[in-house]
Amino acid sequence: MSYAALAGLFLLAPVAVFVLAVVRRRPGRRWWLTTAVTAAGLLVLTIGFDTAMIAADLFRFTESDLLGIRIGLAPLEDLAWPLAAGLLLPSLWLLLTPQEEA
């Protein structure tokens, strides 16, 4: 199984929970901004640390299992994990927080 296929399978549940949260709760602008900033921060940190760890030769990827797209030294597929966290955690928070009565 390629890294892209594994990342795609891993993203299915977080994206489903994200869609469910957005459809059921109709979040406001503040939630969208917070979620976007969180996801962007996680992606930037992952790119930086992955690039540093790959440059230090702490780990390697099987090149034939990669798409070939890299940001820094980090393969694109490696960004699925922080994206999943950046979508899943705010979505769960939105779904599990009681709604305020108007």
Short mmCIF file of N, CA, C and O in Angstrom, two decimals:
data_model
loop_
_atom_site.label_atom_id
_atom_site.label_comp_id
_atom_site.label_asym_id
_atom_site.label_seq_id
_atom_site.Cartn_x
_atom_site.Cartn_y
_atom_site.Cartn_z
N MET A 1 0.84 -1.18 0.00
CA MET A 1 0.00 0.00 0.00
C MET A 1 0.89 1.24 0.00
O MET A 1 1.85 1.33 0.76
N SER A 2 0.54 2.20 -0.84
CA SER A 2 1.33 3.43 -0.92
C SER A 2 1.01 4.33 0.27
O SER A 2 -0.02 4.19 0.94
N TYR A 3 1.91 5.28 0.51
CA TYR A 3 1.69 6.22 1.60
C TYR A 3 0.45 7.09 1.32
O TYR A 3 -0.28 7.45 2.24
N ALA A 4 0.21 7.40 0.05
CA ALA A 4 -0.97 8.22 -0.30
C ALA A 4 -2.26 7.46 0.00
O ALA A 4 -3.22 8.05 0.50
N ALA A 5 -2.29 6.17 -0.32
CA ALA A 5 -3.49 5.37 -0.03
C ALA A 5 -3.73 5.27 1.47
O ALA A 5 -4.87 5.41 1.94
N LEU A 6 -2.67 5.06 2.22
CA LEU A 6 -2.79 5.00 3.67
C LEU A 6 -3.27 6.33 4.24
O LEU A 6 -4.17 6.37 5.09
N ALA A 7 -2.72 7.42 3.74
CA ALA A 7 -3.13 8.75 4.20
C ALA A 7 -4.59 9.01 3.84
O ALA A 7 -5.35 9.57 4.64
N GLY A 8 -5.00 8.60 2.64
CA GLY A 8 -6.38 8.77 2.23
C GLY A 8 -7.35 8.01 3.11
O GLY A 8 -8.39 8.53 3.53
N LEU A 9 -7.01 6.77 3.43
CA LEU A 9 -7.84 5.97 4.33
C LEU A 9 -7.91 6.60 5.72
O LEU A 9 -8.96 6.64 6.34
N PHE A 10 -6.79 7.10 6.18
CA PHE A 10 -6.72 7.71 7.50
C PHE A 10 -7.56 8.99 7.57
O PHE A 10 -8.12 9.30 8.62
N LEU A 11 -7.66 9.71 6.46
CA LEU A 11 -8.40 10.98 6.44
C LEU A 11 -9.91 10.79 6.33
O LEU A 11 -10.66 11.75 6.57
N LEU A 12 -10.37 9.61 5.99
CA LEU A 12 -11.81 9.39 5.80
C LEU A 12 -12.62 9.75 7.05
O LEU A 12 -13.59 10.50 6.98
N ALA A 13 -12.25 9.21 8.19
CA ALA A 13 -13.01 9.47 9.43
C ALA A 13 -12.94 10.93 9.86
O ALA A 13 -13.99 11.53 10.16
N PRO A 14 -11.77 11.58 9.90
CA PRO A 14 -11.74 13.00 10.28
C PRO A 14 -12.55 13.89 9.35
O PRO A 14 -13.24 14.80 9.82
N VAL A 15 -12.52 13.63 8.05
CA VAL A 15 -13.29 14.44 7.12
C VAL A 15 -14.79 14.20 7.33
O VAL A 15 -15.59 15.15 7.30
N ALA A 16 -15.18 12.96 7.59
CA ALA A 16 -16.59 12.65 7.85
C ALA A 16 -17.09 13.37 9.11
O ALA A 16 -18.18 13.94 9.11
N VAL A 17 -16.29 13.35 10.17
CA VAL A 17 -16.68 14.04 11.41
C VAL A 17 -16.73 15.55 11.18
O VAL A 17 -17.63 16.23 11.67
N PHE A 18 -15.79 16.07 10.41
CA PHE A 18 -15.77 17.50 10.08
C PHE A 18 -17.04 17.90 9.35
O PHE A 18 -17.70 18.89 9.71
N VAL A 19 -17.41 17.13 8.33
CA VAL A 19 -18.63 17.43 7.56
C VAL A 19 -19.86 17.34 8.45
O VAL A 19 -20.74 18.21 8.40
N LEU A 20 -19.92 16.31 9.28
CA LEU A 20 -21.04 16.15 10.20
C LEU A 20 -21.15 17.36 11.14
O LEU A 20 -22.25 17.89 11.36
N ALA A 21 -20.03 17.79 11.68
CA ALA A 21 -20.04 18.93 12.60
C ALA A 21 -20.51 20.21 11.91
O ALA A 21 -21.31 20.96 12.46
N VAL A 22 -20.03 20.43 10.70
CA VAL A 22 -20.40 21.64 9.97
C VAL A 22 -21.88 21.62 9.60
O VAL A 22 -22.58 22.64 9.72
N VAL A 23 -22.38 20.47 9.17
CA VAL A 23 -23.78 20.37 8.76
C VAL A 23 -24.73 20.49 9.97
O VAL A 23 -25.73 21.18 9.91
N ARG A 24 -24.38 19.82 11.06
CA ARG A 24 -25.28 19.80 12.23
C ARG A 24 -25.24 21.08 13.05
O ARG A 24 -26.24 21.51 13.60
N ARG A 25 -24.07 21.68 13.18
CA ARG A 25 -23.93 22.82 14.09
C ARG A 25 -23.82 24.18 13.42
O ARG A 25 -23.94 25.20 14.09
N ARG A 26 -23.56 24.22 12.13
CA ARG A 26 -23.42 25.50 11.42
C ARG A 26 -22.54 26.48 12.20
O ARG A 26 -23.02 27.50 12.71
N PRO A 27 -21.23 26.17 12.30
CA PRO A 27 -20.35 27.00 13.14
C PRO A 27 -20.19 28.42 12.59
O PRO A 27 -20.35 28.67 11.39
N GLY A 28 -19.85 29.30 13.50
CA GLY A 28 -19.66 30.70 13.14
C GLY A 28 -18.27 30.97 12.61
O GLY A 28 -17.41 30.10 12.50
N ARG A 29 -18.06 32.22 12.30
CA ARG A 29 -16.79 32.67 11.70
C ARG A 29 -15.61 32.39 12.62
O ARG A 29 -14.52 32.04 12.17
N ARG A 30 -15.81 32.59 13.92
CA ARG A 30 -14.71 32.38 14.87
C ARG A 30 -14.23 30.93 14.85
O ARG A 30 -13.03 30.68 14.90
N TRP A 31 -15.15 29.96 14.78
CA TRP A 31 -14.77 28.55 14.74
C TRP A 31 -13.97 28.24 13.47
O TRP A 31 -12.97 27.55 13.51
N TRP A 32 -14.44 28.77 12.33
CA TRP A 32 -13.72 28.55 11.07
C TRP A 32 -12.31 29.12 11.13
O TRP A 32 -11.35 28.46 10.70
N LEU A 33 -12.17 30.33 11.67
CA LEU A 33 -10.86 30.96 11.76
C LEU A 33 -9.94 30.17 12.69
O LEU A 33 -8.78 29.92 12.36
N THR A 34 -10.46 29.77 13.84
CA THR A 34 -9.67 29.00 14.79
C THR A 34 -9.23 27.67 14.20
O THR A 34 -8.07 27.25 14.34
N THR A 35 -10.14 26.99 13.52
CA THR A 35 -9.82 25.71 12.90
C THR A 35 -8.77 25.89 11.80
O THR A 35 -7.82 25.10 11.71
N ALA A 36 -8.92 26.91 10.99
CA ALA A 36 -7.97 27.16 9.90
C ALA A 36 -6.58 27.49 10.44
O ALA A 36 -5.56 26.97 9.94
N VAL A 37 -6.51 28.33 11.47
CA VAL A 37 -5.22 28.70 12.06
C VAL A 37 -4.56 27.48 12.71
O VAL A 37 -3.36 27.26 12.58
N THR A 38 -5.37 26.66 13.38
CA THR A 38 -4.85 25.44 14.01
C THR A 38 -4.27 24.50 12.98
O THR A 38 -3.15 24.00 13.11
N ALA A 39 -5.04 24.23 11.93
CA ALA A 39 -4.59 23.31 10.88
C ALA A 39 -3.34 23.85 10.19
O ALA A 39 -2.38 23.11 9.96
N ALA A 40 -3.33 25.14 9.89
CA ALA A 40 -2.17 25.75 9.23
C ALA A 40 -0.93 25.67 10.11
O ALA A 40 0.17 25.35 9.64
N GLY A 41 -1.10 25.94 11.41
CA GLY A 41 0.03 25.84 12.33
C GLY A 41 0.58 24.43 12.41
O GLY A 41 1.81 24.22 12.38
N LEU A 42 -0.29 23.44 12.49
CA LEU A 42 0.15 22.05 12.52
C LEU A 42 0.87 21.66 11.24
O LEU A 42 1.88 20.93 11.27
N LEU A 43 0.38 22.12 10.11
CA LEU A 43 1.02 21.81 8.83
C LEU A 43 2.41 22.44 8.74
O LEU A 43 3.37 21.78 8.33
N VAL A 44 2.52 23.69 9.13
CA VAL A 44 3.82 24.38 9.09
C VAL A 44 4.82 23.69 10.02
O VAL A 44 5.98 23.46 9.65
N LEU A 45 4.38 23.36 11.24
CA LEU A 45 5.28 22.67 12.17
C LEU A 45 5.70 21.30 11.64
O LEU A 45 6.87 20.91 11.76
N THR A 46 4.77 20.59 11.04
CA THR A 46 5.10 19.27 10.49
C THR A 46 6.11 19.39 9.36
O THR A 46 7.07 18.62 9.29
N ILE A 47 5.91 20.35 8.47
CA ILE A 47 6.85 20.54 7.37
C ILE A 47 8.24 20.85 7.92
O ILE A 47 9.24 20.27 7.49
N GLY A 48 8.31 21.76 8.88
CA GLY A 48 9.60 22.13 9.46
C GLY A 48 10.30 20.99 10.15
O GLY A 48 11.47 20.70 9.89
N PHE A 49 9.59 20.32 11.03
CA PHE A 49 10.22 19.23 11.78
C PHE A 49 10.52 18.02 10.91
O PHE A 49 11.55 17.38 11.07
N ASP A 50 9.63 17.69 9.98
CA ASP A 50 9.91 16.57 9.07
C ASP A 50 11.13 16.86 8.21
O ASP A 50 11.98 15.99 8.00
N THR A 51 11.22 18.09 7.71
CA THR A 51 12.38 18.47 6.90
C THR A 51 13.67 18.33 7.72
O THR A 51 14.66 17.78 7.23
N ALA A 52 13.64 18.80 8.96
CA ALA A 52 14.83 18.69 9.82
C ALA A 52 15.18 17.22 10.10
O ALA A 52 16.35 16.83 10.04
N MET A 53 14.18 16.39 10.39
CA MET A 53 14.45 14.99 10.70
C MET A 53 14.93 14.21 9.48
O MET A 53 15.81 13.35 9.58
N ILE A 54 14.37 14.52 8.31
CA ILE A 54 14.82 13.85 7.08
C ILE A 54 16.23 14.30 6.73
O ILE A 54 17.08 13.50 6.33
N ALA A 55 16.52 15.59 6.90
CA ALA A 55 17.86 16.12 6.64
C ALA A 55 18.89 15.48 7.57
O ALA A 55 20.03 15.22 7.18
N ALA A 56 18.48 15.19 8.81
CA ALA A 56 19.38 14.54 9.77
C ALA A 56 19.45 13.03 9.56
O ALA A 56 20.15 12.34 10.29
N ASP A 57 18.73 12.54 8.56
CA ASP A 57 18.69 11.12 8.20
C ASP A 57 18.19 10.24 9.35
O ASP A 57 18.67 9.14 9.56
N LEU A 58 17.19 10.76 10.09
CA LEU A 58 16.60 9.97 11.17
C LEU A 58 15.65 8.91 10.64
O LEU A 58 15.42 7.90 11.29
N PHE A 59 15.08 9.17 9.47
CA PHE A 59 14.23 8.17 8.82
C PHE A 59 14.18 8.44 7.33
O PHE A 59 14.56 9.52 6.86
N ARG A 60 13.76 7.44 6.59
CA ARG A 60 13.65 7.53 5.13
C ARG A 60 12.33 6.95 4.68
O ARG A 60 11.73 6.14 5.36
N PHE A 61 11.90 7.38 3.51
CA PHE A 61 10.69 6.86 2.90
C PHE A 61 11.08 6.01 1.70
O PHE A 61 12.06 6.29 1.03
N THR A 62 10.29 5.00 1.42
CA THR A 62 10.47 4.22 0.21
C THR A 62 9.97 5.07 -0.95
O THR A 62 8.77 5.34 -1.04
N GLU A 63 10.87 5.51 -1.80
CA GLU A 63 10.52 6.47 -2.85
C GLU A 63 9.45 5.94 -3.80
O GLU A 63 8.63 6.70 -4.29
N SER A 64 9.43 4.64 -4.04
CA SER A 64 8.44 4.09 -4.97
C SER A 64 7.02 4.17 -4.41
O SER A 64 6.06 4.09 -5.17
N ASP A 65 6.88 4.32 -3.09
CA ASP A 65 5.55 4.42 -2.46
C ASP A 65 5.07 5.86 -2.29
O ASP A 65 4.00 6.09 -1.76
N LEU A 66 5.88 6.82 -2.71
CA LEU A 66 5.53 8.24 -2.58
C LEU A 66 5.00 8.79 -3.90
O LEU A 66 5.32 8.28 -4.98
N LEU A 67 4.22 9.88 -3.80
CA LEU A 67 3.74 10.56 -5.00
C LEU A 67 4.87 11.33 -5.69
O LEU A 67 4.81 11.59 -6.87
N GLY A 68 5.86 11.73 -4.91
CA GLY A 68 6.99 12.48 -5.45
C GLY A 68 6.92 13.97 -5.17
O GLY A 68 7.87 14.70 -5.41
N ILE A 69 5.79 14.45 -4.66
CA ILE A 69 5.65 15.87 -4.34
C ILE A 69 6.19 16.10 -2.93
O ILE A 69 5.81 15.41 -1.99
N ARG A 70 7.10 17.05 -2.81
CA ARG A 70 7.69 17.35 -1.51
C ARG A 70 7.55 18.84 -1.20
O ARG A 70 7.62 19.68 -2.08
N ILE A 71 7.38 19.12 0.07
CA ILE A 71 7.39 20.50 0.55
C ILE A 71 8.54 20.54 1.54
O ILE A 71 8.49 19.91 2.59
N GLY A 72 9.58 21.27 1.19
CA GLY A 72 10.84 21.11 1.92
C GLY A 72 11.35 19.72 1.57
O GLY A 72 11.39 19.34 0.41
N LEU A 73 11.68 18.95 2.57
CA LEU A 73 12.04 17.55 2.35
C LEU A 73 10.90 16.61 2.70
O LEU A 73 11.00 15.41 2.49
N ALA A 74 9.81 17.16 3.24
CA ALA A 74 8.68 16.34 3.68
C ALA A 74 7.80 15.94 2.50
O ALA A 74 7.41 16.79 1.70
N PRO A 75 7.50 14.66 2.37
CA PRO A 75 6.58 14.25 1.30
C PRO A 75 5.16 14.73 1.59
O PRO A 75 4.75 14.85 2.74
N LEU A 76 4.43 15.00 0.53
CA LEU A 76 3.06 15.51 0.66
C LEU A 76 2.20 14.59 1.51
O LEU A 76 1.38 15.05 2.30
N GLU A 77 2.40 13.30 1.40
CA GLU A 77 1.58 12.33 2.12
C GLU A 77 1.71 12.48 3.64
O GLU A 77 0.79 12.14 4.38
N ASP A 78 2.83 12.99 4.10
CA ASP A 78 3.07 13.13 5.53
C ASP A 78 2.24 14.24 6.15
O ASP A 78 2.17 14.35 7.37
N LEU A 79 1.60 15.04 5.33
CA LEU A 79 0.78 16.14 5.86
C LEU A 79 -0.64 15.69 6.19
O LEU A 79 -1.43 16.46 6.73
N ALA A 80 -0.97 14.44 5.90
CA ALA A 80 -2.31 13.92 6.22
C ALA A 80 -2.54 13.87 7.72
O ALA A 80 -3.65 14.14 8.20
N TRP A 81 -1.53 13.54 8.48
CA TRP A 81 -1.69 13.36 9.93
C TRP A 81 -2.00 14.67 10.64
O TRP A 81 -2.96 14.72 11.42
N PRO A 82 -1.26 15.76 10.41
CA PRO A 82 -1.64 17.02 11.06
C PRO A 82 -2.95 17.58 10.52
O PRO A 82 -3.71 18.21 11.26
N LEU A 83 -3.24 17.34 9.24
CA LEU A 83 -4.51 17.79 8.69
C LEU A 83 -5.67 17.06 9.38
O LEU A 83 -6.67 17.67 9.73
N ALA A 84 -5.50 15.77 9.61
CA ALA A 84 -6.53 14.99 10.30
C ALA A 84 -6.77 15.54 11.70
O ALA A 84 -7.91 15.73 12.13
N ALA A 85 -5.69 15.82 12.43
CA ALA A 85 -5.82 16.37 13.78
C ALA A 85 -6.45 17.76 13.75
O ALA A 85 -7.31 18.08 14.59
N GLY A 86 -6.05 18.58 12.78
CA GLY A 86 -6.57 19.94 12.67
C GLY A 86 -8.05 19.98 12.31
O GLY A 86 -8.72 20.97 12.59
N LEU A 87 -8.56 18.94 11.67
CA LEU A 87 -9.98 18.86 11.34
C LEU A 87 -10.78 18.13 12.42
O LEU A 87 -11.87 18.56 12.79
N LEU A 88 -10.22 17.03 12.91
CA LEU A 88 -10.97 16.17 13.82
C LEU A 88 -11.19 16.80 15.20
O LEU A 88 -12.31 16.79 15.71
N LEU A 89 -10.16 17.33 15.80
CA LEU A 89 -10.29 17.82 17.17
C LEU A 89 -11.25 19.01 17.30
O LEU A 89 -12.13 19.00 18.16
N PRO A 90 -11.16 20.03 16.44
CA PRO A 90 -12.16 21.11 16.55
C PRO A 90 -13.58 20.63 16.22
O PRO A 90 -14.55 21.11 16.80
N SER A 91 -13.70 19.67 15.32
CA SER A 91 -15.01 19.14 14.96
C SER A 91 -15.63 18.38 16.12
O SER A 91 -16.83 18.52 16.40
N LEU A 92 -14.83 17.56 16.78
CA LEU A 92 -15.34 16.85 17.96
C LEU A 92 -15.73 17.83 19.06
O LEU A 92 -16.76 17.66 19.71
N TRP A 93 -14.93 18.84 19.26
CA TRP A 93 -15.24 19.86 20.26
C TRP A 93 -16.58 20.52 19.94
O TRP A 93 -17.42 20.71 20.81
N LEU A 94 -16.78 20.85 18.65
CA LEU A 94 -18.04 21.48 18.23
C LEU A 94 -19.22 20.55 18.46
O LEU A 94 -20.27 20.97 18.95
N LEU A 95 -19.07 19.27 18.13
CA LEU A 95 -20.17 18.32 18.28
C LEU A 95 -20.47 17.99 19.74
O LEU A 95 -21.62 17.77 20.09
N LEU A 96 -19.45 17.94 20.57
CA LEU A 96 -19.62 17.49 21.95
C LEU A 96 -19.93 18.61 22.94
O LEU A 96 -20.30 18.35 24.08
N THR A 97 -19.78 19.86 22.51
CA THR A 97 -20.12 21.00 23.36
C THR A 97 -21.62 21.25 23.28
O THR A 97 -22.16 21.36 22.18
N PRO A 98 -22.29 21.34 24.41
CA PRO A 98 -23.74 21.60 24.38
C PRO A 98 -24.04 22.94 23.69
O PRO A 98 -23.33 23.92 23.90
N GLN A 99 -25.09 22.95 22.88
CA GLN A 99 -25.48 24.18 22.23
C GLN A 99 -26.14 25.12 23.22
O GLN A 99 -26.88 24.69 24.10
N GLU A 100 -25.88 26.40 23.03
CA GLU A 100 -26.49 27.42 23.90
C GLU A 100 -27.93 27.65 23.44
O GLU A 100 -28.21 27.70 22.24
N GLU A 101 -28.81 27.79 24.38
CA GLU A 101 -30.22 28.07 24.08
C GLU A 101 -30.35 29.56 23.77
O GLU A 101 -29.78 30.40 24.46
N ALA A 102 -31.10 29.88 22.75
CA ALA A 102 -31.26 31.30 22.36
C ALA A 102 -32.45 31.91 23.07
O ALA A 102 -33.35 31.33 23.50
#
